[in-house]
PDB file of C-alpha atoms in Angstrom:
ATOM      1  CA  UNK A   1     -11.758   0.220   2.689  1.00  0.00           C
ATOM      2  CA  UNK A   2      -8.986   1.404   0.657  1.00  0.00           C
ATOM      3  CA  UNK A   3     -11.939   4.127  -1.040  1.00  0.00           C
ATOM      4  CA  UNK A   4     -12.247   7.099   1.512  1.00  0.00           C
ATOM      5  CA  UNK A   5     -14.014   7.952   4.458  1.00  0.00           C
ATOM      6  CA  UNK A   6     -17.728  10.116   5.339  1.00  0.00           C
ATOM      7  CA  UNK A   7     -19.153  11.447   8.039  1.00  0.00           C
ATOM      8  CA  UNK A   8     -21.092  13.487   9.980  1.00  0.00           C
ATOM      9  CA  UNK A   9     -19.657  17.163  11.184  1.00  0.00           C
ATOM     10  CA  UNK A  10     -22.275  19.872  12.703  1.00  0.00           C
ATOM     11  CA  UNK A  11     -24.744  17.372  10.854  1.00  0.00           C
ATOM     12  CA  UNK A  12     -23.303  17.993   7.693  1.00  0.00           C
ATOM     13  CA  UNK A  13     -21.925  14.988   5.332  1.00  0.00           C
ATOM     14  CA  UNK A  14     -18.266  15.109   4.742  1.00  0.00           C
ATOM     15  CA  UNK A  15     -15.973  12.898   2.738  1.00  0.00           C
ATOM     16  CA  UNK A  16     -12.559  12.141   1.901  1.00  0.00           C
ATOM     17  CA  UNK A  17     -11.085   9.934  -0.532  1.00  0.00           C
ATOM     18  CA  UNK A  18     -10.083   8.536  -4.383  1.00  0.00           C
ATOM     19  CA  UNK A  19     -11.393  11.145  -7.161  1.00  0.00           C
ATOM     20  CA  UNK A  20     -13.196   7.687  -8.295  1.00  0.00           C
ATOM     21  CA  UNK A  21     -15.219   6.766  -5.551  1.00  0.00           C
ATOM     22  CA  UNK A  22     -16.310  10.369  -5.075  1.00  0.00           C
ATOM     23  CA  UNK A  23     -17.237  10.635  -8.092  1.00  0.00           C
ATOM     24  CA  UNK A  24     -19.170   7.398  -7.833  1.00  0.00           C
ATOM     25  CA  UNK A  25     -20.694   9.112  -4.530  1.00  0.00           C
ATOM     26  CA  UNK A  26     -22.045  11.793  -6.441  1.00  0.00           C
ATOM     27  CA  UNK A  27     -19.432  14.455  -5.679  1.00  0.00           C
ATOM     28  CA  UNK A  28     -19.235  17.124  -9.179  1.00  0.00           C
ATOM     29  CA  UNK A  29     -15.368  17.653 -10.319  1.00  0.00           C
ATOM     30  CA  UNK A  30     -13.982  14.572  -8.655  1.00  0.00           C
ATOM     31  CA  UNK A  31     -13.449  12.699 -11.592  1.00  0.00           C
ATOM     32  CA  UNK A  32     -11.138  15.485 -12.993  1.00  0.00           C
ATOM     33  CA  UNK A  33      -8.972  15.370  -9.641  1.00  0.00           C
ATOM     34  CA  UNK A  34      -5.039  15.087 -10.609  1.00  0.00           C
ATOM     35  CA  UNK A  35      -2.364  15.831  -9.183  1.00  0.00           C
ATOM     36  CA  UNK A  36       1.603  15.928  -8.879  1.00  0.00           C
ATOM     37  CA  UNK A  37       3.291  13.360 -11.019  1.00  0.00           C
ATOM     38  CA  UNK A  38       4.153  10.255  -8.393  1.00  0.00           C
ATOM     39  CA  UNK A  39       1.799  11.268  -5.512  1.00  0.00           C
ATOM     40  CA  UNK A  40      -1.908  10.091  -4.846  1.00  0.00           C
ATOM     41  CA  UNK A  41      -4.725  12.409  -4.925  1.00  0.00           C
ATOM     42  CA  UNK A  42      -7.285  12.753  -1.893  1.00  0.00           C
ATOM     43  CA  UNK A  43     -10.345  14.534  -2.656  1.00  0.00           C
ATOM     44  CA  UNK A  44     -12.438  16.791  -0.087  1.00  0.00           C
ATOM     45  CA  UNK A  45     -16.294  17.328  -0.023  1.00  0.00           C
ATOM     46  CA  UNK A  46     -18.828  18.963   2.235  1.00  0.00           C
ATOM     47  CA  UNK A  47     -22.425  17.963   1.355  1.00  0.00           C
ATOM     48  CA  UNK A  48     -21.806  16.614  -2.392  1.00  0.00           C
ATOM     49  CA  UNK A  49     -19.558  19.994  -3.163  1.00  0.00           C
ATOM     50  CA  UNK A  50     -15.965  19.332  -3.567  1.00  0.00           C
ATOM     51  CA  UNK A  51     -13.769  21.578  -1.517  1.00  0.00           C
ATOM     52  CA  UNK A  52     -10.396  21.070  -2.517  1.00  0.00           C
ATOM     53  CA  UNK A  53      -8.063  18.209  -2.954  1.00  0.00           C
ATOM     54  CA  UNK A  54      -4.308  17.213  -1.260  1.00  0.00           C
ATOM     55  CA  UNK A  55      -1.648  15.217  -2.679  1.00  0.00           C
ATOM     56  CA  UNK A  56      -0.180  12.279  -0.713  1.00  0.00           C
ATOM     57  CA  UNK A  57       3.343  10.985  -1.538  1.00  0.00           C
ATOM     58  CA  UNK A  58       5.067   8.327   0.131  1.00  0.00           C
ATOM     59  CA  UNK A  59       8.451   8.806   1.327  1.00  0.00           C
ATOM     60  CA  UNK A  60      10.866   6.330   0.136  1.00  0.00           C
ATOM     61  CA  UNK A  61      13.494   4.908   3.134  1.00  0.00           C
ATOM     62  CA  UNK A  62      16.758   5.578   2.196  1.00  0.00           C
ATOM     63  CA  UNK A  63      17.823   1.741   2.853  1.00  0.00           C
ATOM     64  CA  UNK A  64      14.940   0.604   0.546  1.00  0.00           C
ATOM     65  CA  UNK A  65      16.411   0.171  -2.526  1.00  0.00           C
ATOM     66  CA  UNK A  66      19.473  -1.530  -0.854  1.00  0.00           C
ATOM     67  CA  UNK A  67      17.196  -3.910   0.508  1.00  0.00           C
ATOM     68  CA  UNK A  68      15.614  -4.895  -2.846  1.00  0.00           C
ATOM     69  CA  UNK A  69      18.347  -5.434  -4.467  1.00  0.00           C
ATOM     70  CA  UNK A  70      19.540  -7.757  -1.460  1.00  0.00           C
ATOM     71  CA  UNK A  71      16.044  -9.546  -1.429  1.00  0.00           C
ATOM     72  CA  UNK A  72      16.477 -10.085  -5.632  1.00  0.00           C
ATOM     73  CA  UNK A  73      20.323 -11.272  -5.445  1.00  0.00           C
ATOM     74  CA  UNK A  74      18.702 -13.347  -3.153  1.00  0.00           C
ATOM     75  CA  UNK A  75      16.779 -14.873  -6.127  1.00  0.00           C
ATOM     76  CA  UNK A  76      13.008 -13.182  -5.134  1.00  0.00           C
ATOM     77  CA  UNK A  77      10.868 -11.925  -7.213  1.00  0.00           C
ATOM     78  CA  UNK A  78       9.863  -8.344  -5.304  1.00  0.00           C
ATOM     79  CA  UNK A  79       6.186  -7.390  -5.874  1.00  0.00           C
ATOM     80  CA  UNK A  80       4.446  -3.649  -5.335  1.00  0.00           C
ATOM     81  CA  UNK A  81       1.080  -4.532  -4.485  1.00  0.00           C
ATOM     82  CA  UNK A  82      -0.366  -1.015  -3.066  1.00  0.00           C
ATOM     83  CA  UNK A  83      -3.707   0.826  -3.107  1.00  0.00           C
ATOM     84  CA  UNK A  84      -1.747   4.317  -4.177  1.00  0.00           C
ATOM     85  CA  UNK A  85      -2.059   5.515  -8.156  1.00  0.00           C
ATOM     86  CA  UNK A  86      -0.515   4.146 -10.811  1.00  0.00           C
ATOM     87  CA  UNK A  87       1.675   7.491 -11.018  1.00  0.00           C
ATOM     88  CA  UNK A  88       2.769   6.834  -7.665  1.00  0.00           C
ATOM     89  CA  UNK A  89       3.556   3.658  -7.533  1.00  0.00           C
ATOM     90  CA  UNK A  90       5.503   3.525 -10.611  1.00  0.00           C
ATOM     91  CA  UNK A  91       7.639   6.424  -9.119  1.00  0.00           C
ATOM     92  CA  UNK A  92       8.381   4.568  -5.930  1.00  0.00           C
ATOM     93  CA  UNK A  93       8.793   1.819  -7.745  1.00  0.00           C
ATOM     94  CA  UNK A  94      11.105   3.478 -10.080  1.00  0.00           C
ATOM     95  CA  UNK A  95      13.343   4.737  -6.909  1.00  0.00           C
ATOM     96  CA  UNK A  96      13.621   1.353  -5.500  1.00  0.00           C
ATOM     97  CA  UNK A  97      14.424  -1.038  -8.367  1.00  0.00           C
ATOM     98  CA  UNK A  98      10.846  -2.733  -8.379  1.00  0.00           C
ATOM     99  CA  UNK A  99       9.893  -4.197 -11.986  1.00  0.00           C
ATOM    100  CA  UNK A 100       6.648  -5.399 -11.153  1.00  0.00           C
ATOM    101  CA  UNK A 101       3.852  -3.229  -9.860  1.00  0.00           C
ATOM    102  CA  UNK A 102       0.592  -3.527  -9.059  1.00  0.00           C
ATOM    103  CA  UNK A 103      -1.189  -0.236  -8.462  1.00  0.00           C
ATOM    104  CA  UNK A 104      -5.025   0.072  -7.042  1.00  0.00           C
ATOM    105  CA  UNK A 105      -4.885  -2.297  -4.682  1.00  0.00           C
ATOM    106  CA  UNK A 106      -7.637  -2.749  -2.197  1.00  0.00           C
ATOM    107  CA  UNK A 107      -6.834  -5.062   0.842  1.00  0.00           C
ATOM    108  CA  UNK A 108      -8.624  -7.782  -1.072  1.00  0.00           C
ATOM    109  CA  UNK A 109      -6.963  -7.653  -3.749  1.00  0.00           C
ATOM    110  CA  UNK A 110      -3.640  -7.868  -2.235  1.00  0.00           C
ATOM    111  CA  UNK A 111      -5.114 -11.000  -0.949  1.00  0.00           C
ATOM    112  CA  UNK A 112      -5.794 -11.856  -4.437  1.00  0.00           C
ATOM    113  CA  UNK A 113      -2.625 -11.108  -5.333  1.00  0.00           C
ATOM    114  CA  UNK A 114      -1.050 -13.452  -2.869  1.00  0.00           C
ATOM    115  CA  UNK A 115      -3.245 -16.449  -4.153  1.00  0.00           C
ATOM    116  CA  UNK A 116      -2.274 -15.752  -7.666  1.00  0.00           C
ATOM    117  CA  UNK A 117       1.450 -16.516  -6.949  1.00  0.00           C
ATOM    118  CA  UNK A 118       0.998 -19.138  -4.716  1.00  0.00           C
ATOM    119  CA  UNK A 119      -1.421 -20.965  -7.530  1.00  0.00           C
ATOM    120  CA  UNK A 120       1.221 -20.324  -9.893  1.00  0.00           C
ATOM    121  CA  UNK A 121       3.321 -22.354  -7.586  1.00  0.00           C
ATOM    122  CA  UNK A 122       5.694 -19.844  -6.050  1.00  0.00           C
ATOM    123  CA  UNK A 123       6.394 -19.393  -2.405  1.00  0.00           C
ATOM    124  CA  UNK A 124       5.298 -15.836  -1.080  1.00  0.00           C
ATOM    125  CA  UNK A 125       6.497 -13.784   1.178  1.00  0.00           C
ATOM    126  CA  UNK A 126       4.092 -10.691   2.246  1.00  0.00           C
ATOM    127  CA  UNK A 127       5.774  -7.366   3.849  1.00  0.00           C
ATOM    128  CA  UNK A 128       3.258  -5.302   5.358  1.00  0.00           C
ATOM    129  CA  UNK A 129       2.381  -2.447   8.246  1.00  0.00           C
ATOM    130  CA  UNK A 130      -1.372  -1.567   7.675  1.00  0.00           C
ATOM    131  CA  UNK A 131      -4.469  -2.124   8.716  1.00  0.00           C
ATOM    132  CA  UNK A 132      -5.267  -3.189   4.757  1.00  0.00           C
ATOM    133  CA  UNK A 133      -2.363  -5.552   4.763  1.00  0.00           C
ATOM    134  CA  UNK A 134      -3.711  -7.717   7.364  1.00  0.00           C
ATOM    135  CA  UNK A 135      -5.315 -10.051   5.122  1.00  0.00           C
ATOM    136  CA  UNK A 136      -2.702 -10.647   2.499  1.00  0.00           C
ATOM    137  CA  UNK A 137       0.128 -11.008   5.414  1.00  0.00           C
ATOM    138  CA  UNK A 138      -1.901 -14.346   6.914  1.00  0.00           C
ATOM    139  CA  UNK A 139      -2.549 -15.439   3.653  1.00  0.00           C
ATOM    140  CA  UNK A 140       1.388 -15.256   2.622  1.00  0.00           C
ATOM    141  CA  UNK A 141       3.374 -18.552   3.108  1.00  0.00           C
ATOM    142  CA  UNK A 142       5.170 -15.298   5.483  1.00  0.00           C
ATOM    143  CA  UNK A 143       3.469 -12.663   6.689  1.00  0.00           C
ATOM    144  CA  UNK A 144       6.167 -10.181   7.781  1.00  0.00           C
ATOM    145  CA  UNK A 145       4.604  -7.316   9.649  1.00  0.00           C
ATOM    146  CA  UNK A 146       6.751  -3.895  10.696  1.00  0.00           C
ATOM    147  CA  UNK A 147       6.613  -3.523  14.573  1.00  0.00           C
ATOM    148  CA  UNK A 148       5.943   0.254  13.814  1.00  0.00           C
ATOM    149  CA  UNK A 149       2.995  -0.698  11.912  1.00  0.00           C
ATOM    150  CA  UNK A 150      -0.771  -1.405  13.272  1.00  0.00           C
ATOM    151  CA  UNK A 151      -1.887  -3.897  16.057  1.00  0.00           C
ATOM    152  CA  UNK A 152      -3.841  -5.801  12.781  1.00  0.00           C
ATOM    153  CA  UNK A 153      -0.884  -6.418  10.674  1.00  0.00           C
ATOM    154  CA  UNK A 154       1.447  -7.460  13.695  1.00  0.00           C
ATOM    155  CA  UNK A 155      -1.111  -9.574  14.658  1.00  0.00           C
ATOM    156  CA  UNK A 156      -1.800 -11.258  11.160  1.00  0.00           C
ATOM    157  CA  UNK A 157       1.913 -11.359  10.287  1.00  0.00           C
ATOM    158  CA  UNK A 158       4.059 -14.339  10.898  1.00  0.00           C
ATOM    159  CA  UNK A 159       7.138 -12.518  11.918  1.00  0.00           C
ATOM    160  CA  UNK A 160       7.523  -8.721  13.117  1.00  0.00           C
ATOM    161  CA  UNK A 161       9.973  -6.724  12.563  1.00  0.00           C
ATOM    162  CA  UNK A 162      11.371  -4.070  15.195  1.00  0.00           C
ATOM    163  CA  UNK A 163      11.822  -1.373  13.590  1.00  0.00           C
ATOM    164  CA  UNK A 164      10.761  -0.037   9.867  1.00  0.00           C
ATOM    165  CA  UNK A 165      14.300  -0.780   8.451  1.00  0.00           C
ATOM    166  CA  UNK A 166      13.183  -3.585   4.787  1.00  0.00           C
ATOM    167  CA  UNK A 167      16.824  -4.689   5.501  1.00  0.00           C
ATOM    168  CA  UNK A 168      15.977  -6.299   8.598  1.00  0.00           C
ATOM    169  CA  UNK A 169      13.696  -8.548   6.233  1.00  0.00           C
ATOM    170  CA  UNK A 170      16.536  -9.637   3.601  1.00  0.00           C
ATOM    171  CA  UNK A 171      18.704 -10.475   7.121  1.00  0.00           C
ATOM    172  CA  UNK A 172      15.881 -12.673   8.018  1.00  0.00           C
ATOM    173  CA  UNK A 173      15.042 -14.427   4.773  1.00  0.00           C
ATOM    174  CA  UNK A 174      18.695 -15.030   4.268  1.00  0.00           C
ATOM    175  CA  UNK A 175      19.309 -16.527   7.348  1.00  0.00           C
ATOM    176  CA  UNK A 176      16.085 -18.892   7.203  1.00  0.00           C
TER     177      UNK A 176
END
């Protein structure tokens, strides 16, 4: 999870994923995968050979700065906790007034993550829409899941969200 993805196609192996883990599953060149400054690299192989590689860059919502600054005047402490590149996450952290980022994330250690502030005695509150946020969200003193997210997170999350609007989360911690 959080690594890539192989299969089978016309009983040939195929895999997707990090430039680490395919290099770790044998795949030449991976480890030299880079990309754009800000986006996350996925690397493409057909039996061991890498074919080519894609960035991904997350698109930041235009409300979602607005919203951070509302959840910090607020007196919160906003966390990045995601599995994208350090690059990446920096840059969307940049856009959106985040301080504290935490970059190569897999869905345990977002869990991980959660039990670290919550050890250090702080309340947390987990905002999530994936499949590898599931965990962390029910371990979160409140799992917020996005209603336009996946069955797993809405399910592990505490409170959902309608729609994928980060304000609707500052209206609901402030009037709690």
């Amino acid at each position: 999870a959080g690594n890539g993805v192989e299969g089978i196609l016309d009983g040939r192996r195929i895999a997707a994923g990090t430039a680490r883990w395919l290099a770790e599953e044998g795949v030449e060149g991976a480890s030299g995968l880079g990309g754009e400054p800000g986006a996350s690299v996925v690397g493409v192989a057909l039996e061991g050979s890498l074919l080519g590689a894609f960035d991904i860059r997350d698109a930041v919502r235009p409300e979602s700065a607005a919203a951070v600054a509302e959840l910090k005047s607020l007196g919160l402490h906003p966390v990045l906790a995601t599995g994208d590149n350090e690059a990446a996450a920096a840059a969307v952290a940049a856009e959106v007034g985040i301080d504290d980022v935490r970059a190569g994330i897999l869905p345990e250690g977002k869990v991980g993550i959660v039990e670290e502030l919550r050890a250090a005695g702080q309340k947390v509150a987990m905002v999530g829409d994936g499949v590898n946020d599931a965990a962390a969200l029910a371990a979160a003193d409140l799992g917020i899941a996005m209603g336009t997210g996946t069955d797993a997170a809405i399910a592990a999350g505490d409170l959902t969200l309608m729609r994928h609007d980060l304000m609707l989360a500052v209206d609901a911690i402030a009037l709690s």
